CSV table of C-alpha atoms and ligand atoms in Angstrom, one decimal:
chain,number,residue,atom,x,y,z
A,654,MET,CA,100.6,103.9,153.0
A,655,ASN,CA,101.1,100.2,152.8
A,656,THR,CA,104.2,98.7,151.2
A,657,ARG,CA,103.6,97.0,147.9
A,658,VAL,CA,105.5,93.7,147.7
A,659,LEU,CA,105.4,92.1,144.3
A,660,THR,CA,107.0,88.9,142.9
A,661,GLY,CA,106.4,86.4,140.1
A,662,ILE,CA,107.3,82.8,139.4
A,663,THR,CA,108.0,81.7,135.8
A,664,THR,CA,105.6,78.9,134.8
A,665,SER,CA,107.9,76.5,133.0
A,666,GLY,CA,108.0,73.6,135.3
A,667,THR,CA,106.7,71.7,138.4
A,668,PRO,CA,107.6,73.4,141.7
A,669,HIS,CA,110.1,71.4,143.9
A,670,LEU,CA,111.0,71.6,147.5
A,671,GLY,CA,113.6,74.3,146.8
A,672,ASN,CA,111.1,76.6,145.1
A,673,TYR,CA,108.8,76.1,148.1
A,674,ALA,CA,111.4,77.0,150.8
A,675,GLY,CA,113.1,79.7,148.8
A,676,ALA,CA,110.2,81.5,147.2
A,677,ILE,CA,106.7,80.3,148.0
A,678,ARG,CA,106.9,79.9,151.8
A,679,PRO,CA,108.6,83.2,152.5
A,680,SER,CA,106.3,85.1,150.1
A,681,ILE,CA,103.2,83.7,151.9
A,682,GLN,CA,104.7,84.7,155.2
A,683,ALA,CA,105.4,88.2,154.0
A,684,SER,CA,101.9,88.6,152.7
A,685,THR,CA,100.5,88.1,156.2
A,686,GLN,CA,102.4,91.0,157.7
A,687,ALA,CA,100.6,94.2,158.7
A,688,GLY,CA,101.2,97.1,156.3
A,689,VAL,CA,102.0,94.9,153.3
A,690,ASP,CA,100.0,94.7,150.1
A,691,ALA,CA,101.2,91.6,148.3
A,692,PHE,CA,101.0,91.1,144.5
A,693,TYR,CA,102.0,87.6,143.5
A,694,PHE,CA,101.7,86.3,140.0
A,695,MET,CA,102.4,83.5,137.5
A,696,ALA,CA,105.0,84.9,134.9
A,697,ASP,CA,103.5,82.9,132.1
A,698,TYR,CA,104.6,85.3,129.3
A,699,HIS,CA,108.2,84.8,130.6
A,700,ALA,CA,107.7,81.1,130.4
A,701,LEU,CA,107.2,81.3,126.6
A,702,ILE,CA,110.8,82.5,126.2
A,703,LYS,CA,112.3,79.2,127.1
A,704,CYS,CA,109.4,76.7,126.5
A,705,ASP,CA,107.5,76.1,123.3
A,706,ASP,CA,105.5,73.1,124.7
A,707,PRO,CA,101.9,74.3,125.2
A,708,GLN,CA,101.0,71.3,127.4
A,709,ARG,CA,103.8,72.0,129.7
A,710,ILE,CA,103.0,75.7,130.0
A,711,ALA,CA,99.4,75.0,130.7
A,712,ARG,CA,100.2,72.3,133.3
A,713,SER,CA,102.8,74.5,135.0
A,714,ARG,CA,100.4,77.4,135.3
A,715,LEU,CA,97.9,75.2,137.0
A,716,GLU,CA,100.5,73.5,139.3
A,717,ILE,CA,102.1,76.7,140.4
A,718,ALA,CA,98.8,78.3,141.2
A,719,ALA,CA,97.6,75.2,143.1
A,720,THR,CA,101.0,75.1,145.0
A,721,TRP,CA,100.6,78.7,146.1
A,722,LEU,CA,97.1,78.2,147.3
A,723,ALA,CA,97.7,74.8,148.9
A,724,ALA,CA,100.7,76.4,150.8
A,725,GLY,CA,98.3,78.8,152.4
A,726,LEU,CA,98.2,81.9,150.2
A,727,ASP,CA,95.0,83.9,151.0
A,728,ALA,CA,93.7,85.0,147.6
A,729,GLU,CA,91.3,87.4,149.4
A,730,ARG,CA,94.2,89.3,150.9
A,731,VAL,CA,96.8,89.0,148.2
A,732,THR,CA,96.4,90.2,144.6
A,733,PHE,CA,97.0,86.8,143.0
A,734,TYR,CA,97.0,86.6,139.2
A,735,ARG,CA,98.4,85.4,135.9
A,736,GLN,CA,100.6,87.9,134.0
A,737,SER,CA,98.8,87.0,130.8
A,738,ASP,CA,95.4,87.9,132.2
A,739,ILE,CA,96.5,91.5,132.4
A,740,PRO,CA,96.7,92.9,128.9
A,741,GLU,CA,98.0,96.2,130.3
A,742,ILE,CA,101.3,94.5,131.1
A,743,PRO,CA,102.4,93.8,127.5
A,744,GLU,CA,101.1,97.2,126.5
A,745,LEU,CA,103.3,98.8,129.1
A,746,CYS,CA,106.1,96.5,128.0
A,747,TRP,CA,106.0,98.1,124.6
A,748,MET,CA,106.0,101.7,125.9
A,749,LEU,CA,109.0,100.8,128.1
A,750,THR,CA,110.7,99.0,125.2
A,751,CYS,CA,110.6,102.3,123.3
A,752,VAL,CA,112.5,104.1,126.0
A,753,THR,CA,115.0,101.4,126.8
A,754,PRO,CA,118.4,101.7,125.2
A,755,LYS,CA,119.5,98.6,123.3
A,756,GLY,CA,122.9,98.9,124.9
A,757,LEU,CA,121.3,98.4,128.3
A,758,MET,CA,119.9,95.0,127.2
A,759,ASN,CA,123.2,94.0,125.7
A,760,ARG,CA,124.6,94.0,129.2
A,761,ALA,CA,122.0,91.7,130.7
A,762,HIS,CA,123.6,88.7,132.3
A,763,ALA,CA,121.3,86.1,130.8
A,764,TYR,CA,121.8,87.4,127.3
A,765,LYS,CA,125.6,87.8,127.8
A,766,ALA,CA,125.8,84.2,129.1
A,767,ALA,CA,124.1,83.0,126.0
A,768,VAL,CA,126.5,84.9,123.8
A,769,ASP,CA,129.5,83.6,125.8
A,770,GLN,CA,128.3,80.0,125.4
A,771,ASN,CA,127.9,80.5,121.6
A,772,THR,CA,131.3,82.1,121.3
A,773,ALA,CA,132.8,79.1,123.2
A,774,ARG,CA,131.0,76.8,120.9
A,775,ASP,CA,132.3,78.8,117.9
A,776,VAL,CA,128.8,79.6,116.5
A,777,GLU,CA,127.2,82.9,115.7
A,778,PRO,CA,127.0,85.1,118.9
A,779,ASP,CA,123.2,85.3,118.8
A,780,ASP,CA,122.6,81.7,117.8
A,781,GLY,CA,119.4,80.5,119.4
A,782,VAL,CA,118.7,83.9,121.1
A,783,ASN,CA,115.1,85.1,120.5
A,784,MET,CA,113.9,88.6,121.1
A,785,GLY,CA,112.0,87.4,124.2
A,786,LEU,CA,115.3,86.5,125.9
A,787,PHE,CA,116.9,89.6,124.8
A,788,SER,CA,114.3,91.9,126.1
A,789,TYR,CA,113.3,89.7,129.1
A,790,PRO,CA,114.3,92.5,131.5
A,791,VAL,CA,111.8,95.0,129.9
A,792,LEU,CA,108.9,92.6,130.4
A,793,MET,CA,110.0,92.1,134.0
A,794,ALA,CA,110.1,95.9,134.4
A,795,ALA,CA,106.6,96.2,133.1
A,796,ASP,CA,105.4,93.5,135.6
A,797,ILE,CA,106.9,95.6,138.5
A,798,LEU,CA,106.1,99.1,137.3
A,799,MET,CA,102.5,98.3,136.3
A,800,PHE,CA,101.7,98.0,140.0
A,801,ASN,CA,104.2,100.5,141.3
A,802,ALA,CA,105.8,97.9,143.6
A,803,ASN,CA,108.0,99.2,146.4
A,804,LYS,CA,109.7,95.9,147.2
A,805,VAL,CA,110.5,93.0,145.0
A,806,PRO,CA,111.7,89.8,146.8
A,807,VAL,CA,113.8,87.7,144.4
A,808,GLY,CA,116.9,85.5,144.2
A,809,ARG,CA,120.4,87.0,143.8
A,810,ASP,CA,120.4,86.2,140.1
A,811,GLN,CA,117.6,88.8,139.6
A,812,ILE,CA,119.3,91.8,141.2
A,813,GLN,CA,120.5,93.2,137.8
A,814,HIS,CA,116.9,93.0,136.4
A,815,LEU,CA,115.7,95.2,139.3
A,816,GLU,CA,118.5,97.7,138.6
A,817,MET,CA,117.3,97.8,135.0
A,818,ALA,CA,113.7,98.2,136.0
A,819,ARG,CA,114.7,101.3,138.0
A,820,ASP,CA,116.8,102.6,135.2
A,821,ILE,CA,113.9,102.2,132.7
A,822,ALA,CA,111.4,103.7,135.2
A,823,GLN,CA,113.6,106.8,135.6
A,824,ARG,CA,113.9,107.3,131.8
A,825,PHE,CA,110.1,107.1,131.4
A,826,ASN,CA,109.5,109.5,134.4
A,827,HIS,CA,112.1,111.9,132.9
A,828,LEU,CA,110.7,111.8,129.4
A,829,TYR,CA,107.0,112.0,130.2
A,830,GLY,CA,106.6,112.8,133.9
A,831,GLN,CA,106.4,116.6,133.6
A,832,GLY,CA,106.9,117.0,137.3
A,833,THR,CA,104.9,114.0,138.4
A,834,ASP,CA,106.6,110.7,138.5
A,835,PHE,CA,104.5,107.9,137.0
A,836,PHE,CA,106.6,105.1,138.4
A,837,VAL,CA,107.9,104.4,141.8
A,838,LEU,CA,111.5,103.1,141.8
A,839,PRO,CA,111.3,99.5,143.0
A,840,GLU,CA,113.8,98.1,145.5
A,841,VAL,CA,115.2,94.7,145.3
A,842,GLN,CA,114.9,92.5,148.4
A,843,VAL,CA,117.3,89.5,148.7
A,844,ASP,CA,116.6,87.8,151.9
A,845,GLU,CA,119.7,86.3,153.5
A,846,GLU,CA,117.6,84.5,156.0
A,847,VAL,CA,115.6,82.6,153.4
A,848,ALA,CA,116.8,79.1,152.8
A,849,THR,CA,118.5,78.3,149.5
A,850,LEU,CA,118.1,74.5,149.7
A,851,PRO,CA,120.8,72.2,148.6
A,852,GLY,CA,119.8,69.4,146.3
A,853,LEU,CA,120.5,65.6,146.6
A,854,ASP,CA,124.1,66.1,145.6
A,855,GLY,CA,124.8,69.2,147.8
A,856,ARG,CA,124.7,71.7,145.0
A,857,LYS,CA,121.9,74.2,144.9
A,858,MET,CA,118.6,72.4,144.4
A,859,SER,CA,117.7,73.0,140.7
A,860,LYS,CA,115.9,71.4,137.9
A,861,SER,CA,118.9,71.9,135.7
A,862,TYR,CA,121.1,69.8,138.0
A,863,ASP,CA,118.5,67.1,138.2
A,864,ASN,CA,119.0,67.0,142.0
A,865,THR,CA,115.6,68.1,143.2
A,866,ILE,CA,113.2,66.7,145.9
A,867,PRO,CA,109.6,66.8,144.6
A,868,LEU,CA,107.1,69.0,146.5
A,869,PHE,CA,103.7,67.4,145.9
A,870,GLU,CA,104.3,65.5,142.6
A,871,GLY,CA,104.3,61.7,143.2
A,872,GLY,CA,102.9,62.0,146.7
A,873,SER,CA,104.8,61.2,149.9
A,874,ALA,CA,106.4,58.1,148.3
A,875,ALA,CA,108.2,60.3,145.8
A,876,THR,CA,109.4,62.7,148.5
A,877,ARG,CA,110.6,59.8,150.6
A,878,ALA,CA,112.4,58.1,147.7
A,879,ALA,CA,114.2,61.3,146.8
A,880,ILE,CA,115.3,61.9,150.4
A,881,MET,CA,116.7,58.3,150.6
A,882,ARG,CA,118.9,59.2,147.6
A,883,ILE,CA,120.6,62.2,149.3
A,884,VAL,CA,124.3,61.8,149.0
A,885,THR,CA,126.2,61.4,152.3
A,886,ASP,CA,129.7,60.5,153.3
A,887,SER,CA,130.6,56.9,154.1
A,888,ARG,CA,130.6,57.1,157.9
A,889,GLN,CA,128.9,54.1,159.5
A,890,PRO,CA,126.2,54.1,162.2
A,891,GLY,CA,127.9,54.8,165.5
A,892,GLU,CA,130.6,57.0,164.0
A,893,PRO,CA,130.2,60.7,164.7
A,894,LYS,CA,129.0,62.8,161.8
A,895,ASP,CA,130.0,66.3,160.8
A,896,ALA,CA,126.5,67.9,161.0
A,897,GLU,CA,127.5,71.4,159.8
A,898,GLY,CA,129.3,69.9,156.8
A,899,SER,CA,126.4,67.8,155.6
A,900,HIS,CA,123.7,69.2,153.3
A,901,LEU,CA,121.2,66.7,154.9
A,902,TYR,CA,121.5,68.8,158.0
A,903,THR,CA,121.0,72.0,156.1
A,904,LEU,CA,117.8,70.5,154.6
A,905,PHE,CA,116.7,69.5,158.1
A,906,ARG,CA,117.2,73.0,159.5
A,907,ALA,CA,115.0,74.5,156.8
A,908,PHE,CA,112.0,72.6,158.2
A,909,SER,CA,112.7,72.7,161.9
A,910,THR,CA,112.7,75.0,164.9
A,911,PRO,CA,116.1,75.9,166.3
A,912,GLN,CA,115.5,73.4,169.2
A,913,GLN,CA,114.7,70.6,166.8
A,914,SER,CA,117.8,71.3,164.8
A,915,ALA,CA,120.0,71.4,167.8
A,916,ALA,CA,118.7,68.0,169.0
A,917,PHE,CA,119.2,66.5,165.5
A,918,ARG,CA,122.7,67.9,165.3
A,919,GLN,CA,123.6,66.3,168.6
A,920,GLN,CA,122.2,63.0,167.5
A,921,LEU,CA,124.3,63.1,164.3
A,922,GLU,CA,127.5,64.0,166.3
A,923,GLU,CA,126.7,61.1,168.6
A,924,GLY,CA,126.7,58.7,165.7
A,925,LEU,CA,123.2,58.5,164.3
A,926,GLY,CA,123.3,56.4,161.1
A,927,TRP,CA,122.6,58.2,157.8
A,928,GLY,CA,119.6,55.9,157.1
A,929,ASP,CA,117.9,56.9,160.4
A,930,ALA,CA,118.9,60.5,159.7
A,931,LYS,CA,117.1,60.4,156.4
A,932,LYS,CA,114.0,58.9,158.0
A,933,ALA,CA,114.0,61.8,160.6
A,934,LEU,CA,114.4,64.3,157.8
A,935,PHE,CA,111.5,62.8,155.9
A,936,ASP,CA,109.3,62.9,159.0
A,937,ARG,CA,110.1,66.6,159.5
A,938,ILE,CA,109.4,67.6,155.9
A,939,GLU,CA,106.3,65.4,155.8
A,940,GLU,CA,104.8,67.0,158.8
A,941,GLU,CA,104.8,70.4,157.0
A,942,LEU,CA,103.9,69.1,153.6
A,943,ALA,CA,101.2,66.4,154.2
A,944,PRO,CA,98.3,68.8,154.9
A,945,MET,CA,99.3,70.9,152.0
A,946,ARG,CA,99.6,68.0,149.7
A,947,GLU,CA,96.0,67.1,150.5
A,948,ARG,CA,94.8,70.5,149.6
A,949,TYR,CA,97.0,70.5,146.5
A,950,THR,CA,95.6,67.2,145.2
A,951,ASP,CA,92.1,68.5,145.8
A,952,LEU,CA,92.7,71.8,144.0
A,953,VAL,CA,94.4,70.2,141.0
A,954,SER,CA,91.4,67.9,140.6
A,955,ARG,CA,89.1,70.9,140.4
A,956,PRO,CA,90.9,73.3,137.9
A,957,ASP,CA,87.6,75.3,137.5
A,958,ARG,CA,88.0,76.5,141.1
A,959,ILE,CA,91.5,77.6,140.5
A,960,GLU,CA,90.3,79.4,137.3
A,961,ASP,CA,87.7,81.3,139.3
A,962,ILE,CA,90.2,82.4,141.9
A,963,LEU,CA,92.6,83.6,139.2
A,964,GLN,CA,89.8,85.5,137.3
A,965,ALA,CA,88.9,87.2,140.5
A,966,GLY,CA,92.6,88.1,141.0
A,967,ALA,CA,92.8,89.4,137.5
A,968,SER,CA,89.8,91.7,138.1
A,969,LYS,CA,91.4,93.0,141.2
A,970,ALA,CA,94.7,93.7,139.5
A,971,ARG,CA,93.0,95.3,136.4
A,972,ALA,CA,91.1,97.6,138.7
A,973,LEU,CA,94.5,99.2,139.1
A,974,SER,CA,96.2,98.6,135.8
A,975,GLN,CA,93.4,99.8,133.6
A,976,PRO,CA,93.1,103.4,134.9
A,977,PHE,CA,96.9,103.6,135.2
A,978,MET,CA,97.3,102.6,131.6
A,979,GLU,CA,94.8,105.3,130.6
A,980,ARG,CA,97.1,107.9,132.1
A,981,LEU,CA,100.2,106.4,130.6
A,982,ARG,CA,98.6,106.3,127.1
A,983,ALA,CA,97.6,109.9,127.4
A,984,ALA,CA,101.1,110.8,128.7
A,985,VAL,CA,102.8,109.4,125.6
A,986,GLY,CA,100.3,111.0,123.2
A,987,LEU,CA,98.0,108.0,122.6
A,988,ARG,CA,94.9,110.1,123.2
A,989,ALA,CA,91.4,110.2,121.8
A,990,ALA,CA,91.2,112.3,118.6
A,991,SER,CA,88.5,114.4,120.3
A,992,SER,CA,90.9,115.5,123.0
A,993,THR,CA,93.6,116.5,120.5
A,994,THR,CA,93.6,120.0,119.2
A,995,GLY,CA,93.8,120.6,115.5
A,996,ALA,CA,96.5,123.2,115.9
A,997,PRO,CA,99.8,122.1,114.4
A,998,VAL,CA,102.4,121.0,116.9
A,999,LYS,CA,104.8,123.7,117.6
A,1000,ALA,CA,108.3,122.5,117.0
A,1001,LYS,CA,110.1,122.0,120.2
A,1002,SER,CA,112.4,124.9,120.9
A,1003,GLY,CA,116.0,124.2,120.1
A,1004,LYS,CA,116.7,124.7,123.8
A,1005,GLY,CA,118.3,121.6,125.3
A,1006,LYS,CA,118.5,119.9,122.0
A,1007,LYS,CA,121.8,119.2,120.4
A,1008,PRO,CA,123.1,118.8,116.9
A,1009,ARG,CA,123.6,115.1,116.1
A,1010,PHE,CA,125.0,112.6,113.8
A,1011,VAL,CA,122.6,110.1,112.1
A,1012,SER,CA,123.9,107.0,110.4
A,1013,PHE,CA,122.1,105.3,107.5
A,1014,ARG,CA,122.7,102.9,104.7
A,1015,ASP,CA,122.3,104.2,101.1
A,1016,GLU,CA,120.8,102.5,98.1
A,1017,ASP,CA,124.2,101.0,97.2
A,1018,GLY,CA,124.4,99.3,100.6
A,1019,LYS,CA,127.1,101.7,101.7
A,1020,PHE,CA,127.3,103.2,105.1
A,1021,ARG,CA,127.0,107.0,105.4
A,1022,PHE,CA,126.1,109.6,108.0
A,1023,ARG,CA,124.8,113.1,108.2
A,1024,LEU,CA,125.4,115.9,110.7
A,1025,LEU,CA,122.2,117.6,111.6
A,1026,THR,CA,121.7,120.9,113.4
A,1027,ALA,CA,119.7,120.9,116.7
A,1028,GLU,CA,116.7,121.8,114.6
A,1029,GLY,CA,117.2,118.8,112.4
A,1030,ASP,CA,118.6,120.5,109.3
A,1031,GLU,CA,121.4,118.8,107.4
A,1032,LEU,CA,124.8,120.4,107.6
A,1033,LEU,CA,126.8,117.8,105.8
A,1034,SER,CA,126.5,114.3,104.4
A,1035,SER,CA,129.5,111.9,104.5
A,1036,GLU,CA,131.3,109.9,101.8
A,1037,PRO,CA,130.2,106.3,101.6
A,1038,PHE,CA,132.0,103.7,103.8
A,1039,ASP,CA,132.1,99.9,103.2
A,1040,ASP,CA,131.2,99.0,106.8
A,1041,PRO,CA,129.5,100.7,109.8
A,1042,GLN,CA,132.7,100.5,111.8
A,1043,ALA,CA,134.6,102.7,109.3
A,1044,ALA,CA,131.7,105.2,109.4
A,1045,GLY,CA,131.9,105.2,113.2
A,1046,VAL,CA,135.6,105.9,113.1
A,1047,ALA,CA,135.0,108.8,110.8
A,1048,ILE,CA,132.4,110.3,113.1
A,1049,LYS,CA,134.8,110.0,116.1
A,1050,GLY,CA,137.5,111.5,114.0
A,1051,LEU,CA,135.3,114.5,113.0
A,1052,GLN,CA,134.4,115.1,116.6
A,1053,ALA,CA,138.1,115.2,117.6
A,1054,LEU,CA,139.0,117.5,114.7
A,1055,GLN,CA,140.0,121.0,115.5
A,1056,LEU,CA,137.9,122.7,112.9
A,1057,GLY,CA,139.5,126.0,113.7
A,1058,ASP,CA,142.5,124.7,112.0
A,1059,VAL,CA,140.6,124.0,108.8
A,1060,ALA,CA,140.3,126.9,106.5
A,1061,ALA,CA,138.4,127.2,103.4
A,1062,VAL,CA,140.9,127.2,100.6
A,1063,PRO,CA,140.6,130.6,98.8
A,1064,GLY,CA,138.9,130.2,95.5
A,1065,GLU,CA,137.4,126.8,96.3
A,1066,SER,CA,133.7,126.6,97.1
A,1067,ILE,CA,133.9,123.1,98.6
A,1068,VAL,CA,135.7,122.1,101.9
A,1069,THR,CA,137.1,118.6,102.0
A,1070,LEU,CA,137.7,117.1,105.3
A,1071,ASP,CA,140.0,114.1,105.6
A,1072,ILE,CA,141.0,112.1,108.5
A,1073,ALA,CA,144.2,110.1,108.4
A,1074,GLY,CA,144.3,110.6,104.6
A,1075,VAL,CA,140.8,109.3,104.0
A,1076,VAL,CA,138.2,111.8,102.7
A,1077,VAL,CA,135.3,111.8,105.1
A,1078,CYS,CA,133.1,114.5,103.7
A,1079,ARG,CA,132.8,117.5,101.4
A,1080,PHE,CA,130.6,120.4,102.0
A,1081,GLU,CA,130.1,124.0,100.8
A,1082,ALA,CA,132.6,126.4,102.2
A,1083,ASP,CA,130.0,128.8,103.5
A,1084,ARG,CA,128.8,126.1,105.8
A,1085,LEU,CA,132.1,125.9,107.6
A,1086,GLU,CA,131.1,128.1,110.5
A,1087,ALA,CA,127.9,126.3,111.1
A,1088,VAL,CA,129.6,122.9,111.1
A,1089,GLU,CA,132.2,124.3,113.5
A,1090,THR,CA,129.5,125.5,115.8
A,1091,ALA,CA,127.6,122.2,115.7
A,1092,LEU,CA,130.8,120.1,116.4
A,1093,ALA,CA,131.6,122.4,119.3
A,1094,ALA,CA,128.1,122.0,120.8
A,1095,LEU,CA,128.5,118.2,120.5
A,1096,ALA,CA,131.9,118.3,122.1
A,1097,GLU,CA,130.4,120.1,125.1
A,1098,GLY,CA,127.8,117.4,125.8
B,969,LIG,N1,112.5,86.6,136.4
B,969,LIG,C1,111.9,86.1,137.6
B,969,LIG,C2,112.6,84.7,137.9
B,969,LIG,O1,113.0,84.0,137.0
B,969,LIG,C3,110.4,85.9,137.4
B,969,LIG,C4,109.7,87.2,137.3
B,969,LIG,C5,109.1,87.6,136.2
B,969,LIG,C6,109.6,88.2,138.3
B,969,LIG,N2,108.6,88.9,136.4
B,969,LIG,C7,108.9,89.3,137.7
B,969,LIG,C8,110.1,88.3,139.6
B,969,LIG,C9,108.7,90.5,138.4
B,969,LIG,C10,109.8,89.5,140.3
B,969,LIG,C11,109.1,90.5,139.7
B,969,LIG,O2,112.7,84.4,139.0
């Protein structure tokens, strides 16, 4: 069976040279390999998380699609689509949301970084955090699991998202699989060979550092102007240059054969002036980009053609996602009424189920909890607490309590449990044994 390779690009900006060398070029190359089925898409739902400018979203979707096509992507061979043209993706996203523990999302790097920044600025931890950002990894898991991708080539910053996708897939398989796994566990692919381009100032090329070299935008004049602004040291023409230590050389290498790079390096070490070096770099980049830029300009001027290609891609993708979603819907119980028997659902046997604590807020706004049996019957209800932390401490305390040491006081029909002098709950004395059994079962798990 072929390997399914899937990746997406968030459509919130105009692609630059770093996006091309780091993501687009290697993806296109991978898609031409034998035994590979490639799924490449525009992550336009993800773009909405950080961008509320409709013009910019629309423009970026068009530019990124045109870039991919101009750079040589074969839309016949690759399944090439927009995320938002596949309604099964947000549908799956919801099913996955319902099996994803909130605590898992609390640990996501992007969310934690936002919280850390807020804490540093002395504002509310969740200031400016929308639910899209918070559950970003679930939507990404849906993108990947919808098509059962085996390999997902991404940048280092996305490794954690892939781990979460696997985690979520396993939970769904475990809950609903009944012997057959619905989802393949995807593997992350971080390619060390792929160039992470430095920007004008030597830091990673990124829009947020404002150090990018444009790809097609502004034509060759803009690419040239940016290259001329690359920061170098102050060595004069004739003075030997430190090729390895210069990011100009790193850029050159990303667009050259090993022989070309070796020759350029020698020239630098023999004193090539930085001005001439920049011209040489421009020529190398231009040789690769010029023919693509022509196709790009042509494509962008005919958006209807791009739309046709993307619609065809969406049909191809949906031929897979629609039937798969039918199975998933049936698995979770969203079935046609006609295929549902009228017999009452048998309660799940208590086997494997555990007693549990459930917390709630009462009418007075106080925090309480109940202890339920494995069958869901109430064993005890707690006293009210002013805050959820105090209720949590009481639950922990109860679990640690040696109930064997608690005896019903003769003559009293109510048992009172207190922890560190605070009354936590009262219940009828004849329940003592059941409470004891429930707490012991909990302690086991
Ligand atoms: N989060 C990815 C990024 O910012 C984009 C993305 C969205 C993606 N969904 C995906 C990548 C699914 C791979 C697979 O780079």
